[in-house]
Coordinates of C-alpha atoms and ligand atoms in Angstrom, one line a residue:
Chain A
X1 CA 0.0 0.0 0.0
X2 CA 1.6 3.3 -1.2
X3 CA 0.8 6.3 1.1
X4 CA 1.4 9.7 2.0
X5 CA 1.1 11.5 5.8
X6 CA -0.6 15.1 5.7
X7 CA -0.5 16.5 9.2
X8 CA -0.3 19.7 11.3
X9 CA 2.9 20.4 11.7
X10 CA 3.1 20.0 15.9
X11 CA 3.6 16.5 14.6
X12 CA 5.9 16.3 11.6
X13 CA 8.9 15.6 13.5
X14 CA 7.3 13.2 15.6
X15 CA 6.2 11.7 11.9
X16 CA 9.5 11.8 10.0
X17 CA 11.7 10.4 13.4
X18 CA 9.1 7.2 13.5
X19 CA 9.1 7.2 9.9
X20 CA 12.6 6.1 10.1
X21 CA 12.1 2.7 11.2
X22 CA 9.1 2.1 9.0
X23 CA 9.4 -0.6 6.2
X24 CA 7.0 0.6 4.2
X25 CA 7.5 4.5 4.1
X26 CA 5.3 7.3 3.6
X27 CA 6.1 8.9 -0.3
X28 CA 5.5 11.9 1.3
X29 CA 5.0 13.8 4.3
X30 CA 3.4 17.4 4.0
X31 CA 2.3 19.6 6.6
X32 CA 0.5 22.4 7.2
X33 CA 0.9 25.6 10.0
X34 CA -0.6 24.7 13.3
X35 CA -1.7 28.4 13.5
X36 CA -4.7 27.4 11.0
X37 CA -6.5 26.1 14.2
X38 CA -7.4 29.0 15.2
X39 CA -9.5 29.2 11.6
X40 CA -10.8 26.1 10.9
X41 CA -12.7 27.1 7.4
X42 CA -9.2 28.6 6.8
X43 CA -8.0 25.5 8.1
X44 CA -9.6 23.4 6.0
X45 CA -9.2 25.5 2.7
X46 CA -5.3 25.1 3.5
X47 CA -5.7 21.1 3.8
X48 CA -8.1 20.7 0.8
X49 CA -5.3 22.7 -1.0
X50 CA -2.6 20.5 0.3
X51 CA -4.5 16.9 -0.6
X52 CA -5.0 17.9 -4.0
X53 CA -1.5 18.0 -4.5
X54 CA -0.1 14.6 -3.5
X55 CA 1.2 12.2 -6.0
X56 CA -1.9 10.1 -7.9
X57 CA 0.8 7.1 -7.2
X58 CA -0.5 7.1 -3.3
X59 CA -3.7 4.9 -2.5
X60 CA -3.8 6.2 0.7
X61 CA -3.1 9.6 2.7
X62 CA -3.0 9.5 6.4
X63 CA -4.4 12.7 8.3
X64 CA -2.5 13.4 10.9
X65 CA -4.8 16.1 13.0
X66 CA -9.1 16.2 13.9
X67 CA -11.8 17.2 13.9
X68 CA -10.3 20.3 14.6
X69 CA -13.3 22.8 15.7
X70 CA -15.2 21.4 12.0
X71 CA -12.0 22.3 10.0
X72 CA -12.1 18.7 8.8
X73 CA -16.0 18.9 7.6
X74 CA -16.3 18.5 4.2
X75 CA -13.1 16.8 2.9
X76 CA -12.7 14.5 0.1
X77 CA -10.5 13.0 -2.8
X78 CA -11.9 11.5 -5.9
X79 CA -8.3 9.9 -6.1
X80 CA -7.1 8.9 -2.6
X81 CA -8.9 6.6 0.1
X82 CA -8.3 9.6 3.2
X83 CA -7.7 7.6 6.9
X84 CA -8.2 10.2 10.0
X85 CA -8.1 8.9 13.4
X86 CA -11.4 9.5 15.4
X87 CA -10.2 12.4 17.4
X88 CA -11.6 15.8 18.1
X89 CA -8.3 17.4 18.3
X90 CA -4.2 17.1 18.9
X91 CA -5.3 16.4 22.4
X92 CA -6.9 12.7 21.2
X93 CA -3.6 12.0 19.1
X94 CA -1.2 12.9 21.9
X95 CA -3.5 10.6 24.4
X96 CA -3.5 8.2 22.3
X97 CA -7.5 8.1 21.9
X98 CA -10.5 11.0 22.2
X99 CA -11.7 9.3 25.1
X100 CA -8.1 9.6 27.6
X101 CA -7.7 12.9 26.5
X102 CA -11.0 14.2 27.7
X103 CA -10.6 12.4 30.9
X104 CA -7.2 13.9 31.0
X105 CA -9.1 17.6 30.9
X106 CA -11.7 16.3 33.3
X107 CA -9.2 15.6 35.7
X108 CA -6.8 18.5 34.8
X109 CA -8.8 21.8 33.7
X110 CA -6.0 23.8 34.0
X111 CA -3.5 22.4 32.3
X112 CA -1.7 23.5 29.3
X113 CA 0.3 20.6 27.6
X114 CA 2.9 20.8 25.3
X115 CA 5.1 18.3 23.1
X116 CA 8.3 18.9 21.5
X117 CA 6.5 19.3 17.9
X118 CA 4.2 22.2 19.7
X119 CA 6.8 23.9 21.0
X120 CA 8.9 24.2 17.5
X121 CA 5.4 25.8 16.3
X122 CA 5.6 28.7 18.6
X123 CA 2.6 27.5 20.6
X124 CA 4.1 27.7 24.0
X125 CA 3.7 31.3 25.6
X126 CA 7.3 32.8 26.2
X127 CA 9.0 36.1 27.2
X128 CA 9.7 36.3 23.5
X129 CA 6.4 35.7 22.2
X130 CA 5.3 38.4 24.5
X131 CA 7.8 41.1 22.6
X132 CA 6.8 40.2 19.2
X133 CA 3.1 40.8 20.6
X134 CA 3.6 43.9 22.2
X135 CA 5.6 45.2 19.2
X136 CA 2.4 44.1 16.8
X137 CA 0.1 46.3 18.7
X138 CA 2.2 49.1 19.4
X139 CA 3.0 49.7 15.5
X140 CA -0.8 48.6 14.5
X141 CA -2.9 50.2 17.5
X142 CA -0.8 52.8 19.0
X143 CA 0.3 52.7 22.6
X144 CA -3.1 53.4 24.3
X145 CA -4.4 50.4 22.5
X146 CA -1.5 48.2 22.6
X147 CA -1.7 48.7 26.5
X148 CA -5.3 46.8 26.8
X149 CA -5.1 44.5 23.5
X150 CA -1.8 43.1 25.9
X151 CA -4.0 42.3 29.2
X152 CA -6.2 40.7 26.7
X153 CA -3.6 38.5 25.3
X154 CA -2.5 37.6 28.4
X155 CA -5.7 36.9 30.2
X156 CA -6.0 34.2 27.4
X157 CA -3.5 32.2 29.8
X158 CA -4.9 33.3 32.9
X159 CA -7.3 30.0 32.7
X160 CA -3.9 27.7 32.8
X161 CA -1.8 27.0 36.0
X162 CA 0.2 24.2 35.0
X163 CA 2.0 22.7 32.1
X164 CA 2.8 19.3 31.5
X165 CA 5.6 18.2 29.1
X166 CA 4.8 15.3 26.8
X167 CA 7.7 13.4 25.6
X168 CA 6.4 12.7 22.3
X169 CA 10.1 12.1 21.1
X170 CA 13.2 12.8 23.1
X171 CA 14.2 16.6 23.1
X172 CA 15.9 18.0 26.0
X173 CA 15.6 21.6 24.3
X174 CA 12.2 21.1 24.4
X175 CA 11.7 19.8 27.8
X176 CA 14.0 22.9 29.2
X177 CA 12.0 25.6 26.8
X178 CA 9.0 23.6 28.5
X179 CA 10.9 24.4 32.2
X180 CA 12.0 28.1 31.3
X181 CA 7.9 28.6 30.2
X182 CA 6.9 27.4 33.6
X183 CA 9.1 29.6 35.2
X184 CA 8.3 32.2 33.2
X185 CA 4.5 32.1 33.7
X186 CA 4.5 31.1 37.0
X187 CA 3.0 27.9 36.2
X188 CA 3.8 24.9 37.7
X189 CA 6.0 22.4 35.7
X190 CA 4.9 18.7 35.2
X191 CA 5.5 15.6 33.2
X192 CA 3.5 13.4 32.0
X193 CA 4.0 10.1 29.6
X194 CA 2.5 10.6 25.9
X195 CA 0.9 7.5 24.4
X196 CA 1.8 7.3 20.6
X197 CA 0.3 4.5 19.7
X198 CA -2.7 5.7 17.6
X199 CA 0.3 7.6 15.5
X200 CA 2.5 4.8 15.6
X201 CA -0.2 2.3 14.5
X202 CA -1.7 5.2 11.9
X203 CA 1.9 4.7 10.6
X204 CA 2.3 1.2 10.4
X205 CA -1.1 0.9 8.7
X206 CA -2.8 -0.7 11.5
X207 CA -5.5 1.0 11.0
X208 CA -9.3 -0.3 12.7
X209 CA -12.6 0.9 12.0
X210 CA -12.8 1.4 16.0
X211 CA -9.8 4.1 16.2
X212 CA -9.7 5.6 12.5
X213 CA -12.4 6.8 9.8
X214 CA -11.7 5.2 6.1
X215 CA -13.0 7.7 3.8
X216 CA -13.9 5.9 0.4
X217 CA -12.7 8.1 -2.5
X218 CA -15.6 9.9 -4.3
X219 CA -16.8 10.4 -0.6
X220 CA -17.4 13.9 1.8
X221 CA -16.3 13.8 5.3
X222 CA -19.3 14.8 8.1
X223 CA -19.3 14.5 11.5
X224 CA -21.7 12.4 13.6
X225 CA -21.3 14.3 16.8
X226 CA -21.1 11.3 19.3
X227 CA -18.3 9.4 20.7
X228 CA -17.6 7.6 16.8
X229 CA -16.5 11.7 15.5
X230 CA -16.6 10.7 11.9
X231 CA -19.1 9.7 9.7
X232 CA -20.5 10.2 6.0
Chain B
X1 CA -22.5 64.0 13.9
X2 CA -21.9 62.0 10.8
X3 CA -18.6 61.6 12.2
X4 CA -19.2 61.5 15.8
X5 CA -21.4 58.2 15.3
X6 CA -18.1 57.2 12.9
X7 CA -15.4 58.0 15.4
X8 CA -17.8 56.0 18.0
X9 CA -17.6 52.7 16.1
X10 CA -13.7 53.4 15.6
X11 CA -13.6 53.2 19.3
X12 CA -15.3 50.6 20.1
X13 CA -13.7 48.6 17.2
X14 CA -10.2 49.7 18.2
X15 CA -11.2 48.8 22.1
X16 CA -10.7 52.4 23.4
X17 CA -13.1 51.7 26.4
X18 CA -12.7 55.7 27.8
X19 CA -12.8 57.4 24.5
X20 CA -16.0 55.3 23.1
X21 CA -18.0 56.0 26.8
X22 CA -16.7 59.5 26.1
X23 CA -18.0 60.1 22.7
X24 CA -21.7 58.3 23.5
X25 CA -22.3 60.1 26.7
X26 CA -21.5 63.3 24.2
X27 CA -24.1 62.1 21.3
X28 CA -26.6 61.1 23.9
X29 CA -27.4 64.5 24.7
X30 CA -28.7 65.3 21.3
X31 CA -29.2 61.7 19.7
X32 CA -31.3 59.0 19.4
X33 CA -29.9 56.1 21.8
X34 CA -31.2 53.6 18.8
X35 CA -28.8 55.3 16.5
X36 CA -25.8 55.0 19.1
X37 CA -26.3 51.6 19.1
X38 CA -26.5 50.8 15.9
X39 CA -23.1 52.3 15.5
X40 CA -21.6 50.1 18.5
X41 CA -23.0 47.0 16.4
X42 CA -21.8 48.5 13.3
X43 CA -18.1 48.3 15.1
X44 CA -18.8 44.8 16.9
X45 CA -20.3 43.6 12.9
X46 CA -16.6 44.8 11.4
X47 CA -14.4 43.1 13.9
X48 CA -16.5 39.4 13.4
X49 CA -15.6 39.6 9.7
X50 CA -12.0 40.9 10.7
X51 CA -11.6 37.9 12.8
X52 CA -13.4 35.6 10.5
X53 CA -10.4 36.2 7.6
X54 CA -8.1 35.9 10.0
X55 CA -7.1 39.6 9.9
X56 CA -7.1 40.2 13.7
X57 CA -7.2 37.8 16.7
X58 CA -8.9 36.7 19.7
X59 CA -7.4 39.7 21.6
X60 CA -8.5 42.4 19.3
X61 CA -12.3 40.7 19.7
X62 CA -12.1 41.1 23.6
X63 CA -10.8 44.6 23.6
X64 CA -13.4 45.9 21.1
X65 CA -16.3 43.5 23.4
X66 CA -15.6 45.5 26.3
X67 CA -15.1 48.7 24.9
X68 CA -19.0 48.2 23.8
X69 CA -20.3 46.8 27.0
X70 CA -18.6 50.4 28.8
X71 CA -21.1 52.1 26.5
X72 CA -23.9 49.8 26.5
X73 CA -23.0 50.6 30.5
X74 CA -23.7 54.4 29.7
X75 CA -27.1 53.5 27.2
X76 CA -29.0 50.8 29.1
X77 CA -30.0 53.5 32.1
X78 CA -31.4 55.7 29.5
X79 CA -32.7 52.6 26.9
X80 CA -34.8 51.6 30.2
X81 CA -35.7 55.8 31.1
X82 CA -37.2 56.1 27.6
X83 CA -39.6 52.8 28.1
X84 CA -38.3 50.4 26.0
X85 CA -38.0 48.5 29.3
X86 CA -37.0 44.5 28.2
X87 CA -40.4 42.5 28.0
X88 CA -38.7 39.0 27.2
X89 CA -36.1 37.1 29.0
X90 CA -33.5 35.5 27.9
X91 CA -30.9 33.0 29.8
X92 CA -27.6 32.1 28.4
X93 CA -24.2 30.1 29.0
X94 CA -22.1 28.2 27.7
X95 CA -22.4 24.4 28.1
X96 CA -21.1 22.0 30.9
X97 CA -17.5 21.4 30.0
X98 CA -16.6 24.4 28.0
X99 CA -14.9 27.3 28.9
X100 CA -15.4 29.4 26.1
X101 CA -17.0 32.5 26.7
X102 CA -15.7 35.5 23.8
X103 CA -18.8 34.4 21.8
X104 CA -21.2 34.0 24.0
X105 CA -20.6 37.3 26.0
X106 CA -21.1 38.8 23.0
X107 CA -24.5 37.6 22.0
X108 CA -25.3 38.1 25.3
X109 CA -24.7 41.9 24.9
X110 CA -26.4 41.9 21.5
X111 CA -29.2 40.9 23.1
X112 CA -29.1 44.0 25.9
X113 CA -28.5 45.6 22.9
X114 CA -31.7 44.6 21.2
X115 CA -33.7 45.0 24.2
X116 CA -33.8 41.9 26.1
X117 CA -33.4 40.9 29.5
X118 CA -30.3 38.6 29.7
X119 CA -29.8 36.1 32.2
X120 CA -26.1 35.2 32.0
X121 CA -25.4 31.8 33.6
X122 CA -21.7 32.5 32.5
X123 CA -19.5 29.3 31.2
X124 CA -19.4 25.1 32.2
X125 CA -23.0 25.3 32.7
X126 CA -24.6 22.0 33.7
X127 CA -28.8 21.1 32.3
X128 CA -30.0 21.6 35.8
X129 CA -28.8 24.7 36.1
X130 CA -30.1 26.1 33.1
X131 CA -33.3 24.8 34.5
X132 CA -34.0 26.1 37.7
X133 CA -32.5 29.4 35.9
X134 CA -35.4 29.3 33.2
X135 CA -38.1 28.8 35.7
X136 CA -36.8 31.1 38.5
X137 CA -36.7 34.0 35.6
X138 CA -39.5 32.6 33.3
X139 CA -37.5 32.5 30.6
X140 CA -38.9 32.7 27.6
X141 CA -35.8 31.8 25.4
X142 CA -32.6 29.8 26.7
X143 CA -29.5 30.1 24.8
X144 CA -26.8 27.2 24.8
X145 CA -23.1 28.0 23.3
X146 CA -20.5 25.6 23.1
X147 CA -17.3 26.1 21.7
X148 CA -15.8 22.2 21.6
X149 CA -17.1 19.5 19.4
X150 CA -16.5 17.4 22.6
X151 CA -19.0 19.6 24.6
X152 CA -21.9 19.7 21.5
X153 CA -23.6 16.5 22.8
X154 CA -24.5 18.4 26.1
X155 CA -26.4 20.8 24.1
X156 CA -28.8 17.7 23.0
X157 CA -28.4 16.7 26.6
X158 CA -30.2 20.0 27.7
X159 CA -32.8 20.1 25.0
X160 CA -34.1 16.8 26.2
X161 CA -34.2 17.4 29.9
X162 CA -36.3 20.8 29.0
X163 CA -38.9 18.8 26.9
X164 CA -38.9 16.2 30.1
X165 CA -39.5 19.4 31.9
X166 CA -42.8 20.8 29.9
X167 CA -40.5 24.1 30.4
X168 CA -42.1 26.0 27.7
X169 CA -39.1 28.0 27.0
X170 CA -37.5 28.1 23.4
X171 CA -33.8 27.0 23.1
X172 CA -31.6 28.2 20.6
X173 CA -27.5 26.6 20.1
X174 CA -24.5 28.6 18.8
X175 CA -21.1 28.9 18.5
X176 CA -18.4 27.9 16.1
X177 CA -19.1 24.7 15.7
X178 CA -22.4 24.4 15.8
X179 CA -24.7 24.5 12.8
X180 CA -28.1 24.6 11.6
X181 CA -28.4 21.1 10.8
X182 CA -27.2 19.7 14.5
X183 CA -29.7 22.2 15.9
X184 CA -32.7 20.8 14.0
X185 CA -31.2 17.1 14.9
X186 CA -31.1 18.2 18.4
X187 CA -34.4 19.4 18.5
X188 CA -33.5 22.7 19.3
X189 CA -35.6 25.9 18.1
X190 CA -33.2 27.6 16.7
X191 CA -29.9 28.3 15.5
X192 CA -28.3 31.5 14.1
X193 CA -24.1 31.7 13.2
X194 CA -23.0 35.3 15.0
X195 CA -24.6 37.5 17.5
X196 CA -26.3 40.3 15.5
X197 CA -28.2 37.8 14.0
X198 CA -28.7 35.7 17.2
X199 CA -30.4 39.2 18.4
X200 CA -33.0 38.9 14.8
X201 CA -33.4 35.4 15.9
X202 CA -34.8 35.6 19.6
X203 CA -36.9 38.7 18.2
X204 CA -38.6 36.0 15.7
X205 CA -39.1 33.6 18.2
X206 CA -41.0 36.0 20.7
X207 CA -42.6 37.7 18.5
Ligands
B12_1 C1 -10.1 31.9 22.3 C2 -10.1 30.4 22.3 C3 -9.8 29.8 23.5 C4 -9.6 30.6 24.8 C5 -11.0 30.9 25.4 C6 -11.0 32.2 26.2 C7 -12.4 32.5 26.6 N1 -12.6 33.2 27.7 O1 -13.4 32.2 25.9 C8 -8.8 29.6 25.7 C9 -7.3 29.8 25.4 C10 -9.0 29.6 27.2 C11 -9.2 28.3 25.0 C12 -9.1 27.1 25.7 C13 -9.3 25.9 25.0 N2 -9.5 25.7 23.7 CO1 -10.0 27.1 22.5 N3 -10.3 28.4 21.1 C14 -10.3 29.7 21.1 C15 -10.6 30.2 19.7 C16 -9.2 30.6 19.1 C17 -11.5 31.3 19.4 C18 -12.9 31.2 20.1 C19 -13.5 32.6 20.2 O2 -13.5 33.2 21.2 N4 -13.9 33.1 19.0 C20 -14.4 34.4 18.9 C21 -15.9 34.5 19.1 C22 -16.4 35.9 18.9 O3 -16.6 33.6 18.2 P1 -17.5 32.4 18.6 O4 -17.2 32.0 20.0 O5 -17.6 31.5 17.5 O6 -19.0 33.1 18.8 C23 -19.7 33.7 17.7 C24 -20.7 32.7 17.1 O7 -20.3 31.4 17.2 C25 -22.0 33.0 17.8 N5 -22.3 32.3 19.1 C26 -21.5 31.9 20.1 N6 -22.3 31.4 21.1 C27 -23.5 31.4 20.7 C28 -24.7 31.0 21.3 C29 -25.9 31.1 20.7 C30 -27.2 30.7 21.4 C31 -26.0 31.7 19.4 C32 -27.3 31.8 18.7 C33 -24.8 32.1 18.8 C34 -23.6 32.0 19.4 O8 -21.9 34.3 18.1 C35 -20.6 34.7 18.4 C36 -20.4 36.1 17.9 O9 -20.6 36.3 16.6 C37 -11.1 28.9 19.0 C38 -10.9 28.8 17.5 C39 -12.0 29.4 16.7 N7 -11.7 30.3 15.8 O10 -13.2 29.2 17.0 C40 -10.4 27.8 19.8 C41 -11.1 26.4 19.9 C42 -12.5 26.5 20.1 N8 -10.4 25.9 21.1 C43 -10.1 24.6 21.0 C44 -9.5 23.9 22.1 C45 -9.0 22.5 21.7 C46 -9.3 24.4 23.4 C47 -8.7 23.7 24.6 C48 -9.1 22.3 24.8 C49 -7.1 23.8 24.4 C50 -6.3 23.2 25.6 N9 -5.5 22.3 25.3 O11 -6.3 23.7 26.7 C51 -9.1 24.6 25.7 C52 -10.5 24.1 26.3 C53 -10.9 24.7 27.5 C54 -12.4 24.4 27.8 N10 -12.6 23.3 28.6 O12 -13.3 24.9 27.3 C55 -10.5 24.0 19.7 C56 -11.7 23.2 19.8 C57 -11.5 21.8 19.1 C58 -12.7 21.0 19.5 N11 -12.4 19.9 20.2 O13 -13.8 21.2 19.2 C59 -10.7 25.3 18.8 C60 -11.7 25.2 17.7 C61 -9.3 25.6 18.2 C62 -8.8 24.4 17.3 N12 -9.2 24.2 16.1 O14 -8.1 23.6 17.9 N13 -9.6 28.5 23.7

């Protein structure tokens, strides 16, 4: 089976280091900004772009990310069977299943998580993500402006007050730009094991009807709203 | 005062909470409050479509949120003065689970806006709560927002424990992900995608 991997790109290093001990090898691996999350019709215009793209050699691409806030509503190929794993979000693919990762934000509502893969994205709030903010505002808005669209920006974090680092592969950079984040926002640092299996399997085509959607070609993607995610 | 009702919506879209109170407490002496809001929802219309092509961000939404509520601060006392005092009820949060609240704050103050008395339950808001709010307030619409795929389920939750209820109160759904097709699988009476039209909405459904 020939296949390609089109995923957010909080994951492609995870990808292309277990790609590395895969026999059969994705052709390709494409990804996309994680930013488009916070758009998810832009999000999905991005990923429709992308899939159109891949080699008509593949049978198969794997999509790497969820349901994403509806971003993944309304995909389809007439010339690839598409496989997503039934997840609402990174969360479900970092958990290894939608179901842990919910319980994991039962049990821990104020936790921000981070893996090695989010971190290189820029998703981690830092003193220097701070700056580049500040500096946006003041040269868009003006100082009196820049002044309140900054508390804004940071009472986006005030819901957090901890952050766990997932060791989704081993980084060291990662876990101490993790660390240096803690101490930075005050938050408390803590570890936690990541379960890649449901990317691991995705990879190694071990791929059920329980833990992944099969979209036939020729087919639209919709979502069923339950605990299942996908349906068409 | 073209430009006074102009510089009004620049405030409130740029967030500046002091210059927009400023300005409306200036046009109320002479103006119709109707036409002072209207230019608040002009400001709060330009910044959803701003945001919606991913032109400005969450923060810029918040800023330009409060900077209307500071004036709907300065209208409401003389909205209710001139009689239109609010003849419906309406009670709102966000869903058990979610702690999303930009979006539904805002439709919340659409709906001052357009007259209504709001009941705001505020965010993780669990079926029974929404119900003893709806009877304590006699509600006669209850508005659900969720923000998570994960948390839409509990909207269909709700609707089915107010038709166990014989409440007789309408419930509409919202938010990102929601759409017009999950409320009518739901059950739910209605459905609209931003606030300005949530407002035309509850108007329909009392009307
Ligand atoms: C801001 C934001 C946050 C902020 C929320 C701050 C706050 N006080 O609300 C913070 C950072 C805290 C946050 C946290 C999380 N978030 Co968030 N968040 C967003 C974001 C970027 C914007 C939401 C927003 O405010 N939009 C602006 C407002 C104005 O729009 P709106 O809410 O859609 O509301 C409009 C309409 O929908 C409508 N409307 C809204 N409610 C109602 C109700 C009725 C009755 C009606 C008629 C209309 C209506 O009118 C509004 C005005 O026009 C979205 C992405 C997106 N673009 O939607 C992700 C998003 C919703 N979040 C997401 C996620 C995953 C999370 C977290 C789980 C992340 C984490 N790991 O911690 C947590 C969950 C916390 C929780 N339990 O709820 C995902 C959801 C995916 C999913 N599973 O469905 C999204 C879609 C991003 C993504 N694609 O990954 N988030």
């Amino acid at each position: 089976m020939k296949f390609s991997v089109l995923c957010c790109d909080i994951f492609k290093d995870d990808i292309v280091l277990m790609s590395e001990k895969l026999e059969n090898k994705p052709l390709q691996i494409e990804s996309f900004k994680a930013e488009s999350h916070l758009n998810p019709d832009k999000m999905r215009d991005v990923v429709c772009g992308k899939l159109s793209g891949f080699s008509k050699e593949n049978d198969r691409i794997l999509l790497i990310f969820g349901l994403c806030g509806n971003a993944a509503l309304g995909l389809r190929s007439d010339d690839f069977e598409l496989v997503i794993p039934r997840v609402h979000d990174c969360r479900g693919i970092f958990f290894g299943s939608s179901a842990a990762a919910m319980d994991f934000t039962r049990n821990n509502p104020r936790a921000f998580f981070a893996s090695p893969g989010y971190i290189s994205a820029g998703l981690l709030p830092s003193e220097e993500l701070f700056k580049k903010t500040k500096s946006r505002y003041l040269s868009e808005y003006g100082k009196d402006s820049a002044d309140i669209l900054m508390e804004a920006f940071l009472g986006q974090f005030a819901a957090y007050d901890e952050v766990f680092y997932m060791q989704f592969h081993e980084s060291e950079n990662s876990k101490r730009a993790c660390m240096e984040c803690a101490k930075f926002m005050n938050w408390k640092f803590r570890e936690i094991c990541a379960n890649n299996s449901l990317l691991s399997d995705a990879l190694q085509m071990r791929i059920d009807s329980d833990r992944f959607f099969i979209l036939p070609k020729g087919k639209t993607l919709k979502a069923s709203y339950d605990e299942k995610i996908f349906n068409i | 005062m073209e430009n006074e009702f102009d510089s009004l919506t620049e405030a409130v879209r740029k967030g500046q909470r002091d210059k927009a109170k400023e300005i409306a407490s200036r046009l109320l002496e002479s103006e119709n409050p109707a036409d002072i809001l209207n230019a608040i929802l002009t400001a709060m219309a330009q910044i959803g479509v701003r945001f919606k092509a991913g032109e400005v961000f969450v923060p810029e939404v918040l800023v330009a949120a409060r900077a209307m509520n500071s004036v709907l601060e300065v209208l409401e006392p003389v909205l209710v003065k001139s009689g239109l005092q609010p003849k419906h009820c309406v009670v709102i949060g966000t869903v058990f689970g979610d702690l999303h609240d930009i979006g539904k704050n805002l439709v919340a103050m659409m709906l001052r806006g357009a007259n209504f008395k709001v009941v705001d339950l505020g965010v993780n808001v669990s079926a029974d709560k929404f119900l003893s709010a709806a009877r304590e307030h006699n509600a006669d619409i209850v508005a659900l927002s969720a923000l998570l795929t994960t948390t839409m389920p509990s909207m269909k939750n709700i609707v089915d424990v107010f038709k166990k209820s014989g409440i007789q109160a309408k419930i509409i759904v919202g938010g990102a992900p929601v759409t017009q097709d999950f409320a009518d699988k739901i059950g739910a009476n209605g459905y609209s995608k931003d606030a300005a039209s949530a407002a035309d909405l509850c108007k329909r459904l009392v009307a």
